[in-house]
XYZ file of C-alpha atoms in Angstrom:
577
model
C 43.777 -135.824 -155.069
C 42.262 -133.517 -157.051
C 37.845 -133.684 -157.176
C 36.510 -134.070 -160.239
C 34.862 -130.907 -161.993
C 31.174 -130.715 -162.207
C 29.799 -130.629 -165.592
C 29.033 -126.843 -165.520
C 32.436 -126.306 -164.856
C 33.661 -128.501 -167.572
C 31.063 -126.776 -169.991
C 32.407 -122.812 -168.659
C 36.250 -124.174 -169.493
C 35.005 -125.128 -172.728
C 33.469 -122.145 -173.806
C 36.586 -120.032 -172.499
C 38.764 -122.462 -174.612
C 36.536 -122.279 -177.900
C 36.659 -118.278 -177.440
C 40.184 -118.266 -176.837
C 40.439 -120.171 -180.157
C 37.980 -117.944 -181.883
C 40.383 -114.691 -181.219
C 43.147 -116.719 -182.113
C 41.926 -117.670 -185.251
C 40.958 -113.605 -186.102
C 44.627 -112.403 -184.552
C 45.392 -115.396 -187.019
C 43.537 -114.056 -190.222
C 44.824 -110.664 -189.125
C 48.216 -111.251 -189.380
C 47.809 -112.792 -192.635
C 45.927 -109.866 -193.891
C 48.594 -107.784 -192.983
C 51.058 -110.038 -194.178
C 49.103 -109.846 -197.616
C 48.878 -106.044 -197.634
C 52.220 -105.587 -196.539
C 53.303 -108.235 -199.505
C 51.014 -106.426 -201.340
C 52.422 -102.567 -200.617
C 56.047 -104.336 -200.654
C 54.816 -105.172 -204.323
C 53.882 -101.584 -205.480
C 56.617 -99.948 -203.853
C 59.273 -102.330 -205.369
C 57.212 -101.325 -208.764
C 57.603 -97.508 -207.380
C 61.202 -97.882 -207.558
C 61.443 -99.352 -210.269
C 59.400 -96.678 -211.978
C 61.715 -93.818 -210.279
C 64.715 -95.381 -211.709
C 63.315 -95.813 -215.469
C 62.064 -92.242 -215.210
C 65.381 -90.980 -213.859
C 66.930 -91.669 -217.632
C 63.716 -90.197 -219.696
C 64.921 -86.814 -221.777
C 61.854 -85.492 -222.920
C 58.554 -84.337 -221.238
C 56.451 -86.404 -223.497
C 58.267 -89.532 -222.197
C 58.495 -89.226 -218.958
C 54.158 -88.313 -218.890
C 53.843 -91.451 -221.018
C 56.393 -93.796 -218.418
C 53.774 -92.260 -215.807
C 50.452 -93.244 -217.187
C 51.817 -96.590 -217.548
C 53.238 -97.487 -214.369
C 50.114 -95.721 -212.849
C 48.185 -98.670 -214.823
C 50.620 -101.134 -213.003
C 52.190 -99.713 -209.765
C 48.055 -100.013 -208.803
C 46.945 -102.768 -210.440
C 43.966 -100.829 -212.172
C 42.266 -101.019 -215.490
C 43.127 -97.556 -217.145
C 45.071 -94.108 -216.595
C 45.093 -91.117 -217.500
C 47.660 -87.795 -217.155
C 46.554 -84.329 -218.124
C 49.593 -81.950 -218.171
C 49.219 -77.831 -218.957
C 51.862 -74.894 -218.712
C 51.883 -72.108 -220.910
C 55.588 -71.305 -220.216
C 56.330 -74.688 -222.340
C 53.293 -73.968 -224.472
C 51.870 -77.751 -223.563
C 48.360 -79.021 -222.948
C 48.272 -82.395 -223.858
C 47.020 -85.863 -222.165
C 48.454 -88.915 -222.011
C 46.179 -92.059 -221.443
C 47.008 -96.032 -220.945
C 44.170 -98.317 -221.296
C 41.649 -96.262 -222.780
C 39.992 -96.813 -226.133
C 38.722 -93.949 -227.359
C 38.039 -91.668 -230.478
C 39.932 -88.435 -230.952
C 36.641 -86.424 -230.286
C 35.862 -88.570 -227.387
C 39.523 -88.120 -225.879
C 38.639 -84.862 -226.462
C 35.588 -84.291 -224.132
C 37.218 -86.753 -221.631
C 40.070 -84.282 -221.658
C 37.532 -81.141 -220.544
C 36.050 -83.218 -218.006
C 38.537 -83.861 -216.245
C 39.660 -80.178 -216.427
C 36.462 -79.283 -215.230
C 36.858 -82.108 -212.137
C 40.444 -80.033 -211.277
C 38.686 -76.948 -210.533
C 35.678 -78.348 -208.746
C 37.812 -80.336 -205.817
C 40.639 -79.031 -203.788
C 44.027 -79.145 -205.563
C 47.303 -81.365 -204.213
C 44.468 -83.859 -202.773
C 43.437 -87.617 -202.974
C 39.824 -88.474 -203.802
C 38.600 -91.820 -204.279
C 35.399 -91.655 -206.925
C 32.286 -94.056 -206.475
C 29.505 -95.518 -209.150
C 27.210 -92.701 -207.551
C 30.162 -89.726 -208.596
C 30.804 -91.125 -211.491
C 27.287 -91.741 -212.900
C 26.917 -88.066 -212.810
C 29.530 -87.323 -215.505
C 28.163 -88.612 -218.846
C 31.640 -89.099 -220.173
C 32.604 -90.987 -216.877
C 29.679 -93.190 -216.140
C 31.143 -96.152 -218.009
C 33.482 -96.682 -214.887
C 32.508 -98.201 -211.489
C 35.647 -97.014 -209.480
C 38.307 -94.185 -209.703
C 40.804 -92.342 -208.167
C 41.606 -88.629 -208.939
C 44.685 -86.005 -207.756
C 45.140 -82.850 -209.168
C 48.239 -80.504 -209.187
C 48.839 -76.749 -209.530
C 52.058 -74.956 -209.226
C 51.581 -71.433 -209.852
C 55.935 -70.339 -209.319
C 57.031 -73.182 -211.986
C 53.535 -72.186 -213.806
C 52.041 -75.657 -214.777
C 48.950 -78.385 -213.759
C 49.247 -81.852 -213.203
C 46.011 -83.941 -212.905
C 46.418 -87.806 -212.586
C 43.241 -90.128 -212.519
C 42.663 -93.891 -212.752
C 39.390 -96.176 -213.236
C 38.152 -99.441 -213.597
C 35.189 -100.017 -216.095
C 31.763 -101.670 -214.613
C 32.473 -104.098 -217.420
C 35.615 -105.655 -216.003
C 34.942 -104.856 -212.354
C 34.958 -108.417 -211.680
C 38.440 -108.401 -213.217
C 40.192 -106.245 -210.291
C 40.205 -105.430 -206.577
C 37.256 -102.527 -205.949
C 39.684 -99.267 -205.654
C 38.927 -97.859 -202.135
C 40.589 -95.568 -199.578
C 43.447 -97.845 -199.235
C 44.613 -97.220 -202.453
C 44.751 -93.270 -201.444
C 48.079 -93.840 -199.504
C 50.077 -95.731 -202.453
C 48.183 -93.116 -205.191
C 49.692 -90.095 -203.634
C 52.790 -91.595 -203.221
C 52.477 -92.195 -206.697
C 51.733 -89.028 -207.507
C 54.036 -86.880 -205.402
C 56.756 -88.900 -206.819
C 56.126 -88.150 -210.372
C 55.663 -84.347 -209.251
C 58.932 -84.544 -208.247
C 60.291 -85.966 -211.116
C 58.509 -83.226 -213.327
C 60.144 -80.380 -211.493
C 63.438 -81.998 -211.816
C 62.814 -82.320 -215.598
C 60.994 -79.690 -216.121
C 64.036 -77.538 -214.268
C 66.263 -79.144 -216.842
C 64.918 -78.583 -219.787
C 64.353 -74.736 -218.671
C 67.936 -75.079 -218.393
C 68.209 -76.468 -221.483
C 66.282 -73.901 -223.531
C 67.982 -71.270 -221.336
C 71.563 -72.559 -222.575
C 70.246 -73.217 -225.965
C 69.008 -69.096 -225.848
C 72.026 -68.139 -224.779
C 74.064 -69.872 -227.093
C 71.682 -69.117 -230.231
C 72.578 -65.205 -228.660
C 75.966 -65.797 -228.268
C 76.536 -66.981 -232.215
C 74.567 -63.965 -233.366
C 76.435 -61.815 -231.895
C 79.299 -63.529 -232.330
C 78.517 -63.570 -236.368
C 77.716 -59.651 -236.124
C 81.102 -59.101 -234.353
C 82.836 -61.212 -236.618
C 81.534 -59.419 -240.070
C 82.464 -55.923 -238.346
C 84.791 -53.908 -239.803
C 86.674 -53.048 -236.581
C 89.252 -54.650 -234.845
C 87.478 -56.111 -231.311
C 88.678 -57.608 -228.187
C 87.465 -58.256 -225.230
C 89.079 -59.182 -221.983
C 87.791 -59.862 -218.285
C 88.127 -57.971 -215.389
C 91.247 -59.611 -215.005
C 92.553 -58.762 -218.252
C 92.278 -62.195 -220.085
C 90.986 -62.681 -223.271
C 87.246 -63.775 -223.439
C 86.852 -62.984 -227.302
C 88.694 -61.896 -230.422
C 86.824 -61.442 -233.396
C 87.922 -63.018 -237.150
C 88.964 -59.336 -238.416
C 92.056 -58.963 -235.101
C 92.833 -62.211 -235.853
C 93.543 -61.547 -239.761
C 95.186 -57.986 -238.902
C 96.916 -59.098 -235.497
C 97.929 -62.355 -235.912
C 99.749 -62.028 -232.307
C 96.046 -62.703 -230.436
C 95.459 -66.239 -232.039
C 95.197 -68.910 -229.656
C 95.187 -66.392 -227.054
C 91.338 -67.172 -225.194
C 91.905 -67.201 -221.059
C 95.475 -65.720 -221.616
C 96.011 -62.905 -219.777
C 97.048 -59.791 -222.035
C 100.429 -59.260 -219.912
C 101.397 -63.512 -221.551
C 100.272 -61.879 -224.940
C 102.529 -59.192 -224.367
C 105.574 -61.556 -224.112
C 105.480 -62.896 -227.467
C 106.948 -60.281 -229.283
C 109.916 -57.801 -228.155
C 108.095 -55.475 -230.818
C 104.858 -55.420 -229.200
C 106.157 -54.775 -225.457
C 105.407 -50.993 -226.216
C 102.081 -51.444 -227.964
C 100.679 -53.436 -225.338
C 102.208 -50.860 -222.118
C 100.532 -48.380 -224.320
C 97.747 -50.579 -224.488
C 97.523 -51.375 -220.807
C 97.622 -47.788 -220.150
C 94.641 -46.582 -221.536
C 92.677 -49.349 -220.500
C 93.682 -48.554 -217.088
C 92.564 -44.986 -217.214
C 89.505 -46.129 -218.784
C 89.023 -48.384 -215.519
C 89.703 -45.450 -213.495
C 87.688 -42.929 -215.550
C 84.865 -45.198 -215.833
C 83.934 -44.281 -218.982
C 84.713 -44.780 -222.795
C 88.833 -43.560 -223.480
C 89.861 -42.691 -227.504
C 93.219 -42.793 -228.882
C 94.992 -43.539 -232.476
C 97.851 -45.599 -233.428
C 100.350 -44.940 -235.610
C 101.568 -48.164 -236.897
C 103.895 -49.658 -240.150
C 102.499 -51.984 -242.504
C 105.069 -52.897 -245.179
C 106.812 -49.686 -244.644
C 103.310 -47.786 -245.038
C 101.547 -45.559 -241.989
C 98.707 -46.720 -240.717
C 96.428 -44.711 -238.812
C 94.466 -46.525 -236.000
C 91.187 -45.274 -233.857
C 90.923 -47.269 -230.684
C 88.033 -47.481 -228.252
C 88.202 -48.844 -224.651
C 85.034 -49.046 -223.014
C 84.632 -50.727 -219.426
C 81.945 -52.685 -218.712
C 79.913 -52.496 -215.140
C 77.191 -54.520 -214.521
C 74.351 -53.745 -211.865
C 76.246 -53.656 -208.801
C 78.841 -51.462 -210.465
C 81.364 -54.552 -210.411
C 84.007 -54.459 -213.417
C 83.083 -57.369 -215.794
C 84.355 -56.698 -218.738
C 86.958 -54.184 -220.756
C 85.798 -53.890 -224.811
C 88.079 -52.698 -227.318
C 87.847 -51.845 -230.913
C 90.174 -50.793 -233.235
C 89.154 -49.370 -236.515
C 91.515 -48.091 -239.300
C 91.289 -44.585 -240.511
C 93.803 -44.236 -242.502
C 92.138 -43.686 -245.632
C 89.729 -40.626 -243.251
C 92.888 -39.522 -241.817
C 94.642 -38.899 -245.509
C 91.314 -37.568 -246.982
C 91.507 -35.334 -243.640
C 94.805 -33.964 -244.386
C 94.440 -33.570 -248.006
C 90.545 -31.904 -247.374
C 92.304 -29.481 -244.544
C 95.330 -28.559 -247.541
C 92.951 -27.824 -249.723
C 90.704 -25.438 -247.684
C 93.597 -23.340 -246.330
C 94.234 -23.216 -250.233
C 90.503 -22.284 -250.713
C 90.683 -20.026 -248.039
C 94.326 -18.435 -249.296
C 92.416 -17.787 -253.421
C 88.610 -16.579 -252.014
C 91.020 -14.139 -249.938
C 93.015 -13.164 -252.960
C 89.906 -13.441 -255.056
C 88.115 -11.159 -252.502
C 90.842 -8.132 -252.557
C 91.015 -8.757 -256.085
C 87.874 -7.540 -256.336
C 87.554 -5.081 -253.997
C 90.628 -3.610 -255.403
C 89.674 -3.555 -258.728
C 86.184 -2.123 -258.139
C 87.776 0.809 -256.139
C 90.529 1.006 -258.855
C 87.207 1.353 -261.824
C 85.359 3.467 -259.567
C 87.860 6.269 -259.388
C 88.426 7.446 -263.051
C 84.056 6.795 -263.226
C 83.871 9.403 -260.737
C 86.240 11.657 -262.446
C 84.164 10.728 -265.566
C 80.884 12.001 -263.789
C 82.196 15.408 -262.257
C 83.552 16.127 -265.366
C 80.171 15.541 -267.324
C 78.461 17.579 -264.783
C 81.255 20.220 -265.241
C 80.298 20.409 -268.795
C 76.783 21.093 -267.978
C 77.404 23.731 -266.117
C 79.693 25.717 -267.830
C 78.312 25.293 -271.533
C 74.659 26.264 -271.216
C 74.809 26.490 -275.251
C 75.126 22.748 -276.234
C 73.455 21.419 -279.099
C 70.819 19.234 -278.942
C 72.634 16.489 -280.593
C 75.513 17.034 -278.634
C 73.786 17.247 -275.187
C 71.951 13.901 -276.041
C 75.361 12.765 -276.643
C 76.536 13.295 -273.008
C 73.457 12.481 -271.328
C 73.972 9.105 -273.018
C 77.731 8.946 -272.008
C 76.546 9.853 -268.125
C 73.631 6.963 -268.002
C 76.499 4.712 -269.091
C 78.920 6.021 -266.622
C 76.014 5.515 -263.886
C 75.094 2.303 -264.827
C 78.552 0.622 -264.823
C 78.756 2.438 -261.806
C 75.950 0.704 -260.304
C 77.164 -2.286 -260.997
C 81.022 -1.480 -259.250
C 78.777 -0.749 -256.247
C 76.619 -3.838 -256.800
C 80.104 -6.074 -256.806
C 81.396 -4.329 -253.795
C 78.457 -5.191 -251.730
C 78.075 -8.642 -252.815
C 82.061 -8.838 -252.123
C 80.891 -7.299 -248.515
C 78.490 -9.538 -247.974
C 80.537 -12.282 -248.336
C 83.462 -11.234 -246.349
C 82.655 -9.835 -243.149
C 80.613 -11.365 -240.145
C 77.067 -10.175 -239.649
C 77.253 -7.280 -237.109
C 74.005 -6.736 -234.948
C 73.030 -3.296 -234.160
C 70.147 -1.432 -233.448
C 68.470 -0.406 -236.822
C 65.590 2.077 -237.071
C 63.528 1.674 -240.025
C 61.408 4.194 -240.416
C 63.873 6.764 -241.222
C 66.162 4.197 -242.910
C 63.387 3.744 -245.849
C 62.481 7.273 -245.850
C 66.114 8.382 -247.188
C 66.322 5.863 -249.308
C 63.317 7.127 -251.078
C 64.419 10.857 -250.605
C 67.675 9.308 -252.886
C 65.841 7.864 -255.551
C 62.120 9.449 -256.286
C 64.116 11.774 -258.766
C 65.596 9.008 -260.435
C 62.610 9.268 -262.909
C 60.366 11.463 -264.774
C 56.998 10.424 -262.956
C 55.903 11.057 -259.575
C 55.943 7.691 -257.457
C 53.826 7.682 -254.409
C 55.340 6.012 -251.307
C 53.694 5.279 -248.738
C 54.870 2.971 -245.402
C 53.055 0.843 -242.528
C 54.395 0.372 -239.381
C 52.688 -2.478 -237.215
C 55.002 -2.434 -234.056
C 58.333 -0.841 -232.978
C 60.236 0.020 -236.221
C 63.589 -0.549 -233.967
C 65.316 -4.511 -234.792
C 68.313 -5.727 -234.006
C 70.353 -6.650 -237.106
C 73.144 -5.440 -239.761
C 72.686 -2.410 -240.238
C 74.740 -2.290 -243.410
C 73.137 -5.334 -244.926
C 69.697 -4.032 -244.159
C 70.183 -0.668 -245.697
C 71.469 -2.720 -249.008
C 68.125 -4.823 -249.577
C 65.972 -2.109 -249.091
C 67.519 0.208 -251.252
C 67.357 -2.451 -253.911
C 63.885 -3.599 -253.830
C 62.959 -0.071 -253.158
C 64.775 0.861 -255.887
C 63.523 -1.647 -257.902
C 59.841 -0.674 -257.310
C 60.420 2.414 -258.593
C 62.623 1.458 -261.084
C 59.935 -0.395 -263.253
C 56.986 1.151 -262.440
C 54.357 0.708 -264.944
C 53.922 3.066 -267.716
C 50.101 1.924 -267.922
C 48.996 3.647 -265.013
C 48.754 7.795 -264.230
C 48.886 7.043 -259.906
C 52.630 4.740 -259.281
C 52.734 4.045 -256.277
C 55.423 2.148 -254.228
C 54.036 0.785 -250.633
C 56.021 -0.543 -247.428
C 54.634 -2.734 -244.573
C 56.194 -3.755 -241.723
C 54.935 -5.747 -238.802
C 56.703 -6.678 -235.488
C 55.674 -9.890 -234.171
C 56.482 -11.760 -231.036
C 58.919 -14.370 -232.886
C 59.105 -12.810 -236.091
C 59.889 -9.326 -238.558
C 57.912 -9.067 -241.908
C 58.964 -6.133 -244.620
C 56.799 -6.156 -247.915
C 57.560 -3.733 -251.010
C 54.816 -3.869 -252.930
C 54.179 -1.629 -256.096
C 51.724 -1.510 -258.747
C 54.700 -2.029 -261.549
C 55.204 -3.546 -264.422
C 54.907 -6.921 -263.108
C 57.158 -10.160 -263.886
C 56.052 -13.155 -265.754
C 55.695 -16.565 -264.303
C 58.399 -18.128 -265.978
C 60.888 -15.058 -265.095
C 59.829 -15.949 -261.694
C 61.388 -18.742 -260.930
C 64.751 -17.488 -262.053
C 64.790 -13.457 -260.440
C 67.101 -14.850 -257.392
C 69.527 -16.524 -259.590
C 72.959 -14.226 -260.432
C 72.912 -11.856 -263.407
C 69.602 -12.677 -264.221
C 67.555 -9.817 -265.552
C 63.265 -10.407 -265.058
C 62.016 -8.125 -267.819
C 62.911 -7.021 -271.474
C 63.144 -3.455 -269.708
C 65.181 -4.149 -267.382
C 68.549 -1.659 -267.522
C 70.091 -3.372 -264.637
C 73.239 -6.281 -264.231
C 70.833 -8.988 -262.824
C 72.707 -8.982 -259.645
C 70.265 -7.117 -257.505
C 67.779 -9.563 -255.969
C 70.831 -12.042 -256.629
C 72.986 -10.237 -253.688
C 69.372 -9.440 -250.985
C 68.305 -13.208 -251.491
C 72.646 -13.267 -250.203
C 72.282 -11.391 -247.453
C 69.187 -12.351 -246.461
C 70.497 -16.080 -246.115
C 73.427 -14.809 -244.425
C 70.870 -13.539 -241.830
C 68.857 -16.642 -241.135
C 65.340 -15.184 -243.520
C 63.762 -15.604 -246.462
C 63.035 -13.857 -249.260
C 60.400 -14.815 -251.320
C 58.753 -12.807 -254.492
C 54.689 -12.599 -255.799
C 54.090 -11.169 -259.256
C 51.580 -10.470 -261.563
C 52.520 -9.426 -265.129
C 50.692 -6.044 -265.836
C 49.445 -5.630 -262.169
C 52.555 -5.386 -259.860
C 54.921 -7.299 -257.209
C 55.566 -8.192 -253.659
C 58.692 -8.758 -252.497
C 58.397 -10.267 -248.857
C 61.270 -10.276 -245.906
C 61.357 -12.686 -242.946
C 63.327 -11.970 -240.338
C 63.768 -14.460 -237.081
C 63.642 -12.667 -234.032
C 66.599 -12.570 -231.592
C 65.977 -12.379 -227.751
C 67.651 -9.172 -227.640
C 64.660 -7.732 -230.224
C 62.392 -8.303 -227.563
């Protein structure tokens, strides 16, 4: 039989039993706190899901922030949210709020405070804000409670801030938000990041597509309003496009998209040899790599129809074939103007010829019986010593006349010259070249002229020496031909200067002089400068001729009364050098 316990036993068991039902009553309370969070988390993540699933069907960026804000509101049972979303790349800074009542300027400010919070914590973080925090931000101290998480993503180039509060008004009103909420929150939050870079991937995927396309039409419009035939097949050889004028003028490629060219082919026993053709080029095109040009001869209603084609292959970056462009454009209308232009200058060419040795022949034909004219004249003064007066004005007369239209047979013949043979370079001293020519015509009137030249540089240049000896003897000739009957000292006075690129000849004289108005005209054929003048007006008409035909200028300075300048540019050939 068992002895009874003393009474400080007793009292020991009972204070082992009461502590044994103290912890069980705390394991007790435990469990049902953890029951109640767990019922509570079970709560917010059933709300989480159901969140995720609305936002799953939102199509805009403006609903699924304002979805957010207000599930944030619920999903943590808090008084007020608030989303603050920036990215240049969609040109969006905007917030979002749920539970807030405030003016546009205030929503304002509350807006650059939190923008100023996101740079003063750590970013992709979750802070919990107390009455002491928030105090310290005037346009925050109305709440008791908050939490905060901030997002950057530099590669997808936007900011994400998220924030919720409860007011010290209605703190009563909810459960104090502390670091338990941090786990849920940035659940929360990484959640909706997610979401935003799968939405914001699809709209840049969207807008890309909707670039693309708006490309697509406008160069689908400009192809369409071309004038030339286009087509354009893949590397394969289908059909990828056909513009609206190959369609009207080749009805064979309608309906023809993603056909290949050789199924085109097969729909007309007429076309088999336009399309092998076809097939050809673009094949040495391929193999060329480069742009291949043909024409077509083709009947349209029983007319010819002339047909430029262009195949051009298309590489891209890794030198892959991607796609084969051709363009057909019809030149029949160039090709007939061609023809007809090409007729008409071998006519041209077959009457200037004619017209050329017309005159050439002619000339030498008038020049012969002037000659015989002339020796007999001078005959006439040599033999008869005893003319009269009357009679010997008579034939001086009839020889100025004979020299004059003789002067003008030569004048023809050099303009004829000019104009029918090619320019041939030789090695032209000028010094004694203008010399003679003055020996030839000082006595060609009854006063002295003085003539004096300039030589700046070698007086050796490459150039025609033909042509050259014709301008000079005209101008010089000129000069001395209307020298001025005002002054006792004539004088006619050549410069010449060699530069490095250059040649410059000036005749300048102290002559007569040409007006202004006469000026503007001396250059043009059979024009005659002065009411003196005893020439055919096709001097300066034929150097201004062959100085073109030489690649210079001639250009004129006058002064009625006081004299003229006639200047001579020359370009300078290598070989001058």
């Amino acid at each position: 039989m068992q002895s009874e316990k003393s009474y400080e036993e007793l009292l020991d068991s009972y204070r082992k039993l009461q502590f044994r039902i103290t912890r069980f009553s705390a394991i007790e309370q435990e469990l049902i706190n953890t029951r109640d969070r767990l019922d509570y988390e079970l709560v917010m993540y059933k709300r989480l899901n159901d969140f995720n699933a609305r936002a799953l069907k939102t199509e805009s960026l403006e609903d699924l922030l304002q979805l957010s804000v207000e599930s944030l509101v619920d999903v943590l049972e808090i008084e007020c949210a608030t989303i603050v979303f920036n990215s240049e790349a969609f040109q969006t800074n905007t917030i979002v709020t749920e539970g807030l009542r405030l003016t546009e300027k205030n929503l304002d400010e509350f807006k650059t405070c939190l923008e100023n919070i996101s740079h003063e914590f750590k970013p992709n973080t979750s802070y919990v804000f107390n009455t002491k925090l928030l105090d310290n931000k005037p346009e925050l101290n109305q709440f008791d409670s908050g939490l905060f998480f901030n997002f950057v993503d530099d590669e997808k180039d936007f900011s994400v801030s998220f924030s919720g509060f409860i007011s010290k008004v209605n703190a009563p009103l909810y459960n104090q938000i502390s670091d338990r909420y941090k786990t849920i929150f940035s659940v929360f939050v990484q959640q909706t990041i997610a979401l935003l870079f799968n939405l914001l991937s699809k709209l840049k995927v969207e807008n890309l597509n909707a670039q693309v396309n708006s490309v697509r039409q406008f160069y689908e419009s400009v192809l369409n309003h071309s004038p030339a035939k286009i087509l354009v097949l893949d590397a394969d050889y289908k059909v990828m496009f056909t513009n609206e004028r190959l369609l009207e003028k080749e009805p064979i490629w309608k309906d023809c998209v993603n056909q290949s060219i050789y199924d085109v082919a097969q729909k007309s026993e007429l076309a088999k040899n336009h399309f092998n053709q076809l097939i050809k080029h673009i094949e040495d095109s391929i193999t060329k790599k480069g742009l291949v040009k043909f024409e077509e001869l083709t009947m349209q209603i029983d007319t010819p129809q002339f047909i430029l084609r262009n195949i051009l292959p298309y590489y891209n970056s890794n030198q892959q074939l991607e796609h084969i462009i051709i363009t057909g454009v019809n030149i029949t209308d160039l090709k007939l103007s061609q023809q007809s232009v090409l007729k008409k200058n071998e006519e041209l060419k077959k009457i200037n010829s004619e017209l050329d040795n017309f005159v050439y022949s002619v000339s030498h034909d008038l020049r012969s019986p002037l000659l015989s004219l002339k020796g007999i004249l001078m005959l006439i003064f040599e033999i008869d010593k005893n003319l009269s007066p009357e009679t010997e004005e008579y034939l001086e007369m009839a020889e100025t006349s004979v020299n004059r239209l003789d002067g003008t047979i030569q004048e023809i013949l050099e303009y004829s010259r000019n104009a029918r043979l090619k320019v041939k370079p030789s090695w032209v001293d000028l010094k004694p070249m203008v010399h003679a020519i003055f020996d030839d015509i000082k006595f060609s009137t009854n006063t002295t002229v003085a003539f004096k030249t300039t030589f700046n540089g070698s007086s050796r240049i490459l150039s025609d020496h033909a042509r050259i000896n014709t301008v000079l003897k005209n101008l010089i000739g000129n000069a001395v031909k209307y020298k001025s009957n005002n002054t006792d000292s004539p004088f006619v006075h050549l410069e010449f200067e060699n530069t490095e690129n250059q040649i410059f000849i000036k005749v300048i004289d102290n002559g007569e002089g040409i007006s202004d108005e006469a000026q503007k005209r001396v250059f043009e054929m059979f024009y005659r400068g002065t009411k003196n003048s005893i020439g055919t007006g096709l001097g300066l008409y034929i150097c201004k001729e062959i100085i073109d035909k030489l690649n210079g200028n001639l250009s004129l300075e006058s002064k009625l009364d006081q004299g003229t300048t006639v200047t001579v540019v020359l370009p300078k050939t290598l070989e001058n050098e």
